PDB file of C-alpha atoms in Angstrom:
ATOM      1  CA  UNK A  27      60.735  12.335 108.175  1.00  0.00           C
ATOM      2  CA  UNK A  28      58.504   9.956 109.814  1.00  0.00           C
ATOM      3  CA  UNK A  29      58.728   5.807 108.946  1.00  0.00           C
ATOM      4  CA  UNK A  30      56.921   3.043 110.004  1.00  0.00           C
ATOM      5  CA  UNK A  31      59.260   0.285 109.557  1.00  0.00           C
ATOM      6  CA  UNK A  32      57.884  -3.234 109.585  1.00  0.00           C
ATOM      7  CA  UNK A  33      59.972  -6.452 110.039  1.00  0.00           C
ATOM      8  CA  UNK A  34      59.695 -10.171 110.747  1.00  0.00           C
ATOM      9  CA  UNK A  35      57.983 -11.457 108.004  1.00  0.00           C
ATOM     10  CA  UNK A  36      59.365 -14.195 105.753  1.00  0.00           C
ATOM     11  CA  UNK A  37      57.817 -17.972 104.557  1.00  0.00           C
ATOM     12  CA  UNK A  38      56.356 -20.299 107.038  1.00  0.00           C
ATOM     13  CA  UNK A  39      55.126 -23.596 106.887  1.00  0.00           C
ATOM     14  CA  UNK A  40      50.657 -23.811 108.134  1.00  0.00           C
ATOM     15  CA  UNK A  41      50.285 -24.278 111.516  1.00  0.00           C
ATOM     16  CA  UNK A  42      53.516 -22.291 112.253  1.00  0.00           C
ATOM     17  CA  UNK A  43      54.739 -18.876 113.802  1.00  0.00           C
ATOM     18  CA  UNK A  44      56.178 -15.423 113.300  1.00  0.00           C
ATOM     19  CA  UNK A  45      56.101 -12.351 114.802  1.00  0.00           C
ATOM     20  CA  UNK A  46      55.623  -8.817 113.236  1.00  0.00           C
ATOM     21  CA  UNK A  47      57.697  -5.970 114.739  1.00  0.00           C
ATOM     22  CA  UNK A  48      56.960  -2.302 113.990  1.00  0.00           C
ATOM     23  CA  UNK A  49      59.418   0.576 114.828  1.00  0.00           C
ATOM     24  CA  UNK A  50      58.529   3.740 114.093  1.00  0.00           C
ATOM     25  CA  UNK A  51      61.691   6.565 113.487  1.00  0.00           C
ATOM     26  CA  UNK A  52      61.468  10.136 113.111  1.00  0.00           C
ATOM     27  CA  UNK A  53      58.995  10.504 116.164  1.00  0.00           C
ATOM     28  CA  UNK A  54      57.535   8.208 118.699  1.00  0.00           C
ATOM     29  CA  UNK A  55      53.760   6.939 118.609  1.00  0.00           C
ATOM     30  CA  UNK A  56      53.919   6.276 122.400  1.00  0.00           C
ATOM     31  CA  UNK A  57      50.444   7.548 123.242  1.00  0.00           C
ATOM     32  CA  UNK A  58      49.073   6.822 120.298  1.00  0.00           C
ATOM     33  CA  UNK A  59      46.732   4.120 118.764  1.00  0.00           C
ATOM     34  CA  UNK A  60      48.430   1.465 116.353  1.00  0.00           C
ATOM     35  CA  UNK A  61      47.216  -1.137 114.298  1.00  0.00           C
ATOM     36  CA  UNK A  62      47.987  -3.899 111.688  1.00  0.00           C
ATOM     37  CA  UNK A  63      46.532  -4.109 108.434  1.00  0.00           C
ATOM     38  CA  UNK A  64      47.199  -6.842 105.532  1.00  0.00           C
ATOM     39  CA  UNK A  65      46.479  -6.839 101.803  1.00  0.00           C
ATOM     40  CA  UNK A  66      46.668 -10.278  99.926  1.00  0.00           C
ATOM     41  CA  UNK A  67      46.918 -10.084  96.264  1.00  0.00           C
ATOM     42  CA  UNK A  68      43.866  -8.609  94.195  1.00  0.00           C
ATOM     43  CA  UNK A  69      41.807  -7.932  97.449  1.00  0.00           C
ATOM     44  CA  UNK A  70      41.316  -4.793  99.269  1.00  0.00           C
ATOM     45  CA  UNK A  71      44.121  -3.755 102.518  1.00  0.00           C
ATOM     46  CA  UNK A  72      42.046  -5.288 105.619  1.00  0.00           C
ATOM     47  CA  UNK A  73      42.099  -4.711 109.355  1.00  0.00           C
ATOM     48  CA  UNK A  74      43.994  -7.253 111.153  1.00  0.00           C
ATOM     49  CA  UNK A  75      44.378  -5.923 114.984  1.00  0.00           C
ATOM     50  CA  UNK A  76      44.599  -2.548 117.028  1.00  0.00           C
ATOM     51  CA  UNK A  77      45.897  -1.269 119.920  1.00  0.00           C
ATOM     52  CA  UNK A  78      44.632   1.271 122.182  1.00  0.00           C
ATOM     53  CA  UNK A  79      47.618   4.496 123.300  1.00  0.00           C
ATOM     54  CA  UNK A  80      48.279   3.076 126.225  1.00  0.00           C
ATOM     55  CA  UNK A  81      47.590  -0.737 125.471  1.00  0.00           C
ATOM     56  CA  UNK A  82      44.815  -1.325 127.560  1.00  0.00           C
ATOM     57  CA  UNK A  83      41.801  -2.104 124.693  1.00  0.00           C
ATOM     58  CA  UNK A  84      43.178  -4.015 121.767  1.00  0.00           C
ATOM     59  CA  UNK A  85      40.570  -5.414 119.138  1.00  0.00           C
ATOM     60  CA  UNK A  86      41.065  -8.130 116.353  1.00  0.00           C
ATOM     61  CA  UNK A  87      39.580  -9.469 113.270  1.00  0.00           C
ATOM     62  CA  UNK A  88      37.364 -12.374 113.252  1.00  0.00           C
ATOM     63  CA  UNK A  89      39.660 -14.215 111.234  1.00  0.00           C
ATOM     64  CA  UNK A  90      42.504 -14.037 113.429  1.00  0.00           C
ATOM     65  CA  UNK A  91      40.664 -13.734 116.826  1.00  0.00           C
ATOM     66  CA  UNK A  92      42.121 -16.500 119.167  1.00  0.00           C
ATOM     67  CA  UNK A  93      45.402 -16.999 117.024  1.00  0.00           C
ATOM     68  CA  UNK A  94      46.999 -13.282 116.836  1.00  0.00           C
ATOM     69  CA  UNK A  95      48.146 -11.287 119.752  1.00  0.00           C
ATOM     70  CA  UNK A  96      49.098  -7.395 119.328  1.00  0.00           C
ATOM     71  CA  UNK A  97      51.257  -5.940 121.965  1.00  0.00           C
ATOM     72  CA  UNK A  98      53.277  -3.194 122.811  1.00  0.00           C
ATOM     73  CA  UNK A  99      56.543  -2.098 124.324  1.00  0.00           C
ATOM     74  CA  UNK A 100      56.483   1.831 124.951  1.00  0.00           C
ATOM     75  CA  UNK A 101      59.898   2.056 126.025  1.00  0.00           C
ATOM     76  CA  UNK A 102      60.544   0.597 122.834  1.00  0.00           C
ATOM     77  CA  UNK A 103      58.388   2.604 120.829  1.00  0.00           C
ATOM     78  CA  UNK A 104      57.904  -0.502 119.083  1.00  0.00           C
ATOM     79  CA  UNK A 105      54.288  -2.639 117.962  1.00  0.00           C
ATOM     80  CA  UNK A 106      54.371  -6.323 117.865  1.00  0.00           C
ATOM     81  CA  UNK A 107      52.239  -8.743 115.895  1.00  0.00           C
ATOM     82  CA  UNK A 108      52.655 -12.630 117.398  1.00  0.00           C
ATOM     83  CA  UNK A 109      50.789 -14.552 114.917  1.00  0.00           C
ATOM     84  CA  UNK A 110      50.275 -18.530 115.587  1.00  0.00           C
ATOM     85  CA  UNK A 111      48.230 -20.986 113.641  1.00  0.00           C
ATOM     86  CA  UNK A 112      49.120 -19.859 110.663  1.00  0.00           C
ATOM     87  CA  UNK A 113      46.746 -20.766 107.614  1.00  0.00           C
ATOM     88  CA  UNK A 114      47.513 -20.044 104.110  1.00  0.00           C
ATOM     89  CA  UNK A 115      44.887 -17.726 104.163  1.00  0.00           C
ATOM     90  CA  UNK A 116      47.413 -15.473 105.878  1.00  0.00           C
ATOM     91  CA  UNK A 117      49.699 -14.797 102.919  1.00  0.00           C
ATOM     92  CA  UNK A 118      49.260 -11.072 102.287  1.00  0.00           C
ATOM     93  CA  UNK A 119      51.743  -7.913 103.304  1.00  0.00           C
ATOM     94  CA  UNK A 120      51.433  -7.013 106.151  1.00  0.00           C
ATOM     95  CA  UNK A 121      51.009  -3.157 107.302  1.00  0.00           C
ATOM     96  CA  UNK A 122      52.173  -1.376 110.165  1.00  0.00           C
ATOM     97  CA  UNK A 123      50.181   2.014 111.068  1.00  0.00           C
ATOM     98  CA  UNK A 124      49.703   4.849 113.809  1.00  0.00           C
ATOM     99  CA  UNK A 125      47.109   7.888 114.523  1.00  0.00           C
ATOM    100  CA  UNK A 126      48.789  11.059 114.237  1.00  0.00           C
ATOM    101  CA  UNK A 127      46.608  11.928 117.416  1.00  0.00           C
ATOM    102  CA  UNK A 128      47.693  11.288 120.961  1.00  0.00           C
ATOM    103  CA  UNK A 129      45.650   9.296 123.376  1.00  0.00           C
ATOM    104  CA  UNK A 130      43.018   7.590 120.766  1.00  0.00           C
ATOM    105  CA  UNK A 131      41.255   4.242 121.459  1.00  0.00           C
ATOM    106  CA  UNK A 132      41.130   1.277 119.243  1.00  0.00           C
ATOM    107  CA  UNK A 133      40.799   2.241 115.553  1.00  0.00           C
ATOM    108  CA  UNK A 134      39.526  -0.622 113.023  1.00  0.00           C
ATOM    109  CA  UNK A 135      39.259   1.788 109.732  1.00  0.00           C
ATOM    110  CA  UNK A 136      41.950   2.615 107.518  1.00  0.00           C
ATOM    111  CA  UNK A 137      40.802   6.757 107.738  1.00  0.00           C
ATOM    112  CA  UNK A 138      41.618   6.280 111.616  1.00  0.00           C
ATOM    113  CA  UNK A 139      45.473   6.252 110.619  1.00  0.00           C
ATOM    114  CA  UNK A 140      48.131   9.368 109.712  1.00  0.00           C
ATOM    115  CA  UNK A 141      51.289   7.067 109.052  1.00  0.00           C
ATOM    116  CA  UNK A 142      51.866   3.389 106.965  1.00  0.00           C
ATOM    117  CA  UNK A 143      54.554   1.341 106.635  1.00  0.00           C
ATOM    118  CA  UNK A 144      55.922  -0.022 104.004  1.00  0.00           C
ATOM    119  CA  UNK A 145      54.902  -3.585 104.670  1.00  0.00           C
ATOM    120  CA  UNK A 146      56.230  -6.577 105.225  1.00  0.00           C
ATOM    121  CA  UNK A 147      55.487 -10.015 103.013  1.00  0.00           C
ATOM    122  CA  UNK A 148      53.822 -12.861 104.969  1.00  0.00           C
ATOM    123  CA  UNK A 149      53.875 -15.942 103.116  1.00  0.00           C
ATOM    124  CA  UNK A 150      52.697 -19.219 104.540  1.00  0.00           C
ATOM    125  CA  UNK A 151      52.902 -22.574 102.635  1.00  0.00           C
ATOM    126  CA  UNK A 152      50.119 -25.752 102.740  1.00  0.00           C
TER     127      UNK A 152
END
């Protein structure tokens, strides 16, 4: 069975750090695209960042442009998130996910994605 498993969430104070960690089991996602998403509560699940396959193209949201990274470690099989400057706006869970396709660009749209995680809570205080 395939799992996206998300972890490093938790509470953090604005203006503060954390970084996401994804790490898939069951199969790797090494030359595939990956991407975070986040849903706050009563809104819609919303692109946050993607990753090309091999890590070369990544692509962001405007709201976290300049203050979220998204990396990679394929001999890891793992996706990072390294989000600074946190705002309260940030609170939401936060979703790990991965095309089922090998060697696919950026992908911004939840339809672009085969596997989900099963999130991980984001909190950040005022």
């Amino acid at each position: 069975q395939v799992q996206l498993v998300e972890s490093g969430g938790g509470l953090v104070q604005a203006g503060g750090s954390l970084r996401l960690s994804c790490a898939p089991s069951g199969r790797t996602f090494s030359s595939s695209a990956m991407g975070w998403f986040r849903q706050a509560p009563g809104k819609e699940r919303e692109f946050v960042s993607g990753i090309s396959w091999n890590g070369g193209s990544t692509h962001y949201a405007d709201s976290v442009k300049g203050r979220f990274t998204i990396s990679r470690d394929s001999n890891k099989n793992t996706l990072y998130l390294q989000m600074n400057s946190l705002k309260p706006e940030d609170t939401a869970v936060y979703y790990c996910a991965a095309d089922g396709k090998p060697w696919g660009g950026v992908a911004t749209r939840r339809y672009e994605y085969d596997y989900w995680g099963q999130g991980t809570q984001v909190t950040v205080s005022s």
